[in-house]
PDB file of C-alpha atoms in Angstrom:
ATOM      1  CA  MET O  68     -92.636-117.287 119.123  1.00 55.00           C
ATOM      2  CA  LEU O  69     -96.096-117.299 117.741  1.00 56.00           C
ATOM      3  CA  ASP O  70     -94.829-120.784 117.351  1.00 60.00           C
ATOM      4  CA  ALA O  71     -94.951-121.596 121.200  1.00 65.00           C
ATOM      5  CA  ALA O  72     -98.211-120.903 121.976  1.00 67.00           C
ATOM      6  CA  THR O  73    -101.082-122.629 120.062  1.00 83.00           C
ATOM      7  CA  PRO O  74    -103.945-120.322 119.390  1.00 85.00           C
ATOM      8  CA  LEU O  75    -101.510-117.833 118.557  1.00 86.00           C
ATOM      9  CA  ALA O  76    -100.186-119.962 115.363  1.00 89.00           C
ATOM     10  CA  ARG O  77    -103.413-121.163 114.221  1.00 89.00           C
ATOM     11  CA  ALA O  78    -104.392-117.940 113.803  1.00 90.00           C
ATOM     12  CA  ALA O  79    -101.180-116.153 112.483  1.00 91.00           C
ATOM     13  CA  ALA O  80    -101.011-119.387 110.152  1.00 91.00           C
ATOM     14  CA  THR O  81    -104.744-118.051 109.238  1.00 91.00           C
ATOM     15  CA  LEU O  82    -103.607-114.385 108.296  1.00 91.00           C
ATOM     16  CA  ARG O  83    -100.809-115.692 106.918  1.00 93.00           C
ATOM     17  CA  ARG O  84    -102.886-117.981 104.135  1.00 93.00           C
ATOM     18  CA  ILE O  85    -104.464-113.902 102.608  1.00 90.00           C
ATOM     19  CA  PRO O  86    -102.572-112.322 100.119  1.00 88.00           C
ATOM     20  CA  GLY O  87     -99.495-109.951 101.085  1.00 89.00           C
ATOM     21  CA  ILE O  88     -99.546-110.865 104.771  1.00 92.00           C
ATOM     22  CA  GLY O  89     -96.101-112.450 105.924  1.00 92.00           C
ATOM     23  CA  THR O  90     -95.090-113.671 109.330  1.00 92.00           C
ATOM     24  CA  THR O  91     -94.533-109.559 110.275  1.00 92.00           C
ATOM     25  CA  THR O  92     -98.195-108.070 109.124  1.00 93.00           C
ATOM     26  CA  ALA O  93     -99.227-111.178 110.723  1.00 93.00           C
ATOM     27  CA  ALA O  94     -98.090-110.994 114.444  1.00 93.00           C
ATOM     28  CA  ALA O  95     -98.281-107.285 114.552  1.00 93.00           C
ATOM     29  CA  LEU O  96    -102.137-107.430 112.941  1.00 93.00           C
ATOM     30  CA  LEU O  97    -102.578-109.558 116.340  1.00 93.00           C
ATOM     31  CA  ALA O  98    -100.923-107.995 119.263  1.00 93.00           C
ATOM     32  CA  LEU O  99    -102.930-104.563 117.306  1.00 93.00           C
ATOM     33  CA  LEU O 100    -106.119-106.856 116.645  1.00 93.00           C
ATOM     34  CA  PRO O 101    -106.511-108.953 119.477  1.00 91.00           C
ATOM     35  CA  GLU O 102    -109.739-108.777 118.816  1.00 91.00           C
ATOM     36  CA  LEU O 103    -109.236-110.941 115.355  1.00 89.00           C
ATOM     37  CA  GLY O 104    -111.688-113.938 115.034  1.00 86.00           C
ATOM     38  CA  THR O 105    -114.655-113.082 117.704  1.00 90.00           C
ATOM     39  CA  LEU O 106    -116.443-110.029 115.903  1.00 91.00           C
ATOM     40  CA  ASP O 107    -117.527-109.355 113.021  1.00 92.00           C
ATOM     41  CA  ARG O 108    -116.414-107.615 109.755  1.00 90.00           C
ATOM     42  CA  ARG O 109    -117.681-104.872 109.570  1.00 91.00           C
ATOM     43  CA  ARG O 110    -116.241-104.175 113.915  1.00 92.00           C
ATOM     44  CA  ILE O 111    -113.008-104.912 113.012  1.00 91.00           C
ATOM     45  CA  ALA O 112    -113.334-102.873 109.841  1.00 90.00           C
ATOM     46  CA  SER O 113    -113.677-100.340 112.213  1.00 90.00           C
ATOM     47  CA  LEU O 114    -111.152-100.811 114.594  1.00 90.00           C
ATOM     48  CA  ALA O 115    -108.784-101.052 112.042  1.00 90.00           C
ATOM     49  CA  GLY O 116    -109.662 -97.673 110.634  1.00 88.00           C
ATOM     50  CA  LEU O 117    -111.244 -98.583 107.433  1.00 87.00           C
ATOM     51  CA  ALA O 118    -114.758 -98.432 107.967  1.00 85.00           C
ATOM     52  CA  PRO O 119    -116.703 -95.308 106.435  1.00 81.00           C
ATOM     53  CA  HIS O 120    -118.406 -93.566 108.978  1.00 76.00           C
ATOM     54  CA  PRO O 121    -121.290 -90.934 107.696  1.00 76.00           C
ATOM     55  CA  ARG O 122    -121.040 -87.737 108.486  1.00 74.00           C
ATOM     56  CA  GLN O 123    -124.427 -86.094 108.434  1.00 73.00           C
ATOM     57  CA  SER O 124    -125.792 -82.893 110.550  1.00 73.00           C
ATOM     58  CA  GLY O 125    -129.608 -82.034 109.997  1.00 73.00           C
ATOM     59  CA  ASP O 126    -129.448 -81.856 105.458  1.00 74.00           C
ATOM     60  CA  THR O 127    -126.277 -81.932 105.277  1.00 70.00           C
ATOM     61  CA  ASP O 128    -124.413 -85.393 104.652  1.00 71.00           C
ATOM     62  CA  ALA O 129    -120.866 -85.436 104.003  1.00 69.00           C
ATOM     63  CA  TYR O 130    -119.230 -87.692 101.879  1.00 72.00           C
ATOM     64  CA  ARG O 131    -118.166 -91.478 104.344  1.00 71.00           C
ATOM     65  CA  ARG O 132    -114.493 -91.032 104.636  1.00 72.00           C
ATOM     66  CA  THR O 133    -112.751 -93.666 106.966  1.00 73.00           C
ATOM     67  CA  ARG O 134    -111.629 -92.510 109.726  1.00 75.00           C
ATOM     68  CA  GLY O 135    -111.163 -93.738 113.534  1.00 82.00           C
ATOM     69  CA  GLY O 136    -109.776 -96.868 114.719  1.00 87.00           C
ATOM     70  CA  ARG O 137    -106.168 -98.021 115.833  1.00 90.00           C
ATOM     71  CA  PRO O 138    -103.867 -96.172 113.445  1.00 89.00           C
ATOM     72  CA  GLU O 139    -101.264 -98.944 113.517  1.00 92.00           C
ATOM     73  CA  ALA O 140    -102.929-101.513 112.455  1.00 91.00           C
ATOM     74  CA  LYS O 141    -104.365 -99.618 109.281  1.00 91.00           C
ATOM     75  CA  ARG O 142    -100.834 -98.674 108.512  1.00 91.00           C
ATOM     76  CA  ALA O 143    -100.248-102.630 108.598  1.00 92.00           C
ATOM     77  CA  LEU O 144    -102.830-103.135 106.313  1.00 91.00           C
ATOM     78  CA  PHE O 145    -102.326-100.778 103.866  1.00 90.00           C
ATOM     79  CA  MET O 146     -98.429-102.012 103.602  1.00 90.00           C
ATOM     80  CA  ALA O 147    -100.311-105.798 103.166  1.00 91.00           C
ATOM     81  CA  ALA O 148    -102.851-104.486 100.370  1.00 89.00           C
ATOM     82  CA  LEU O 149     -99.736-102.147  98.449  1.00 89.00           C
ATOM     83  CA  SER O 150     -97.194-105.941  98.151  1.00 89.00           C
ATOM     84  CA  ALA O 151    -100.781-108.054  97.567  1.00 89.00           C
ATOM     85  CA  THR O 152    -101.019-105.409  94.452  1.00 88.00           C
ATOM     86  CA  ARG O 153     -97.116-105.880  93.609  1.00 88.00           C
ATOM     87  CA  PHE O 154     -97.071-109.223  93.941  1.00 88.00           C
ATOM     88  CA  ASP O 155     -99.974-111.472  93.816  1.00 89.00           C
ATOM     89  CA  PRO O 156    -100.719-112.138  90.296  1.00 90.00           C
ATOM     90  CA  ALA O 157    -104.705-111.741  90.896  1.00 89.00           C
ATOM     91  CA  LEU O 158    -104.220-109.029  92.543  1.00 88.00           C
ATOM     92  CA  LYS O 159    -101.619-107.704  90.522  1.00 89.00           C
ATOM     93  CA  ALA O 160    -103.812-108.235  87.189  1.00 91.00           C
ATOM     94  CA  PHE O 161    -106.953-106.574  89.091  1.00 89.00           C
ATOM     95  CA  TYR O 162    -104.430-103.404  90.041  1.00 87.00           C
ATOM     96  CA  LYS O 163    -103.574-103.030  86.087  1.00 89.00           C
ATOM     97  CA  ARG O 164    -107.062-103.581  84.652  1.00 90.00           C
ATOM     98  CA  LEU O 165    -108.283-100.623  87.345  1.00 89.00           C
ATOM     99  CA  ARG O 166    -105.008 -98.655  86.233  1.00 88.00           C
ATOM    100  CA  ASP O 167    -105.346 -98.522  82.557  1.00 90.00           C
ATOM    101  CA  ASN O 168    -109.054 -97.378  82.831  1.00 89.00           C
ATOM    102  CA  GLY O 169    -108.391 -94.160  84.045  1.00 86.00           C
ATOM    103  CA  LYS O 170    -108.712 -94.966  87.101  1.00 82.00           C
ATOM    104  CA  ASN O 171    -106.096 -94.436  90.468  1.00 75.00           C
ATOM    105  CA  PRO O 172    -107.116 -97.187  92.653  1.00 68.00           C
ATOM    106  CA  SER O 173    -105.140 -95.247  95.186  1.00 63.00           C
ATOM    107  CA  SER O 174    -106.795 -91.896  95.230  1.00 59.00           C
ATOM    108  CA  PRO O 175    -109.803 -91.694  96.530  1.00 53.00           C
ATOM    109  CA  SER O 176    -112.041 -91.173  93.932  1.00 50.00           C
ATOM    110  CA  PRO O 177    -115.008 -87.283  94.642  1.00 51.00           C
ATOM    111  CA  PRO O 178    -118.668 -88.330  95.131  1.00 49.00           C
ATOM    112  CA  PRO O 179    -120.078 -88.931  92.689  1.00 49.00           C
ATOM    113  CA  CYS O 180    -122.576 -85.250  91.625  1.00 49.00           C
ATOM    114  CA  GLY O 181    -126.061 -85.403  90.867  1.00 46.00           C
ATOM    115  CA  ASN O 182    -126.057 -82.863  87.933  1.00 45.00           C
ATOM    116  CA  SER O 183    -122.761 -82.310  85.694  1.00 44.00           C
ATOM    117  CA  SER O 184    -123.327 -78.552  85.873  1.00 43.00           C
ATOM    118  CA  PRO O 185    -120.783 -76.809  88.044  1.00 45.00           C
ATOM    119  CA  SER O 186    -123.025 -75.648  91.374  1.00 43.00           C
ATOM    120  CA  PRO O 187    -121.967 -73.159  94.267  1.00 45.00           C
ATOM    121  CA  MET O 188    -123.135 -75.522  96.556  1.00 43.00           C
ATOM    122  CA  PRO O 189    -120.975 -77.926  98.329  1.00 44.00           C
ATOM    123  CA  TYR O 190    -121.489 -80.978  96.989  1.00 43.00           C
ATOM    124  CA  TYR O 191    -121.730 -83.092 101.083  1.00 43.00           C
ATOM    125  CA  VAL O 192    -125.247 -81.778 100.361  1.00 42.00           C
ATOM    126  CA  THR O 193    -128.163 -84.206 100.785  1.00 42.00           C
ATOM    127  CA  LYS O 194    -130.538 -85.046  97.433  1.00 43.00           C
ATOM    128  CA  ALA O 195    -132.914 -83.343  98.637  1.00 45.00           C
ATOM    129  CA  ARG O 196    -131.282 -79.139  99.017  1.00 44.00           C
ATOM    130  CA  ARG O 197    -129.623 -80.507  95.073  1.00 44.00           C
ATOM    131  CA  ASN O 198    -132.831 -80.723  93.970  1.00 44.00           C
TER     132      ASN O 198
END
């Protein structure tokens, strides 16, 4: 189906060169993110729901989490990343190295606290208020 339209076929071929992205994922990304190739990487990451957005208000500076965007595109990219970590040799070795060093790549780690002592203040309070 993508072979009938030349610009789409070229875009799909470019996407399929990325580890983990096959024909189905390329077609889904082209349908869900028609802006691919026209916007810069930061805007595309934001549209896909992969860019961290700050939660700031007054003196609080909360942990930046990925939110917003198009959830269908985020799901498609997640599945492609999962597939790539299992079957692409370079990414599989990187994923294994992270796991061997005690990191869990599948879950986000909490933000680093400025001090090692337990504090009743939540982690999202700014450094200025913590010190």
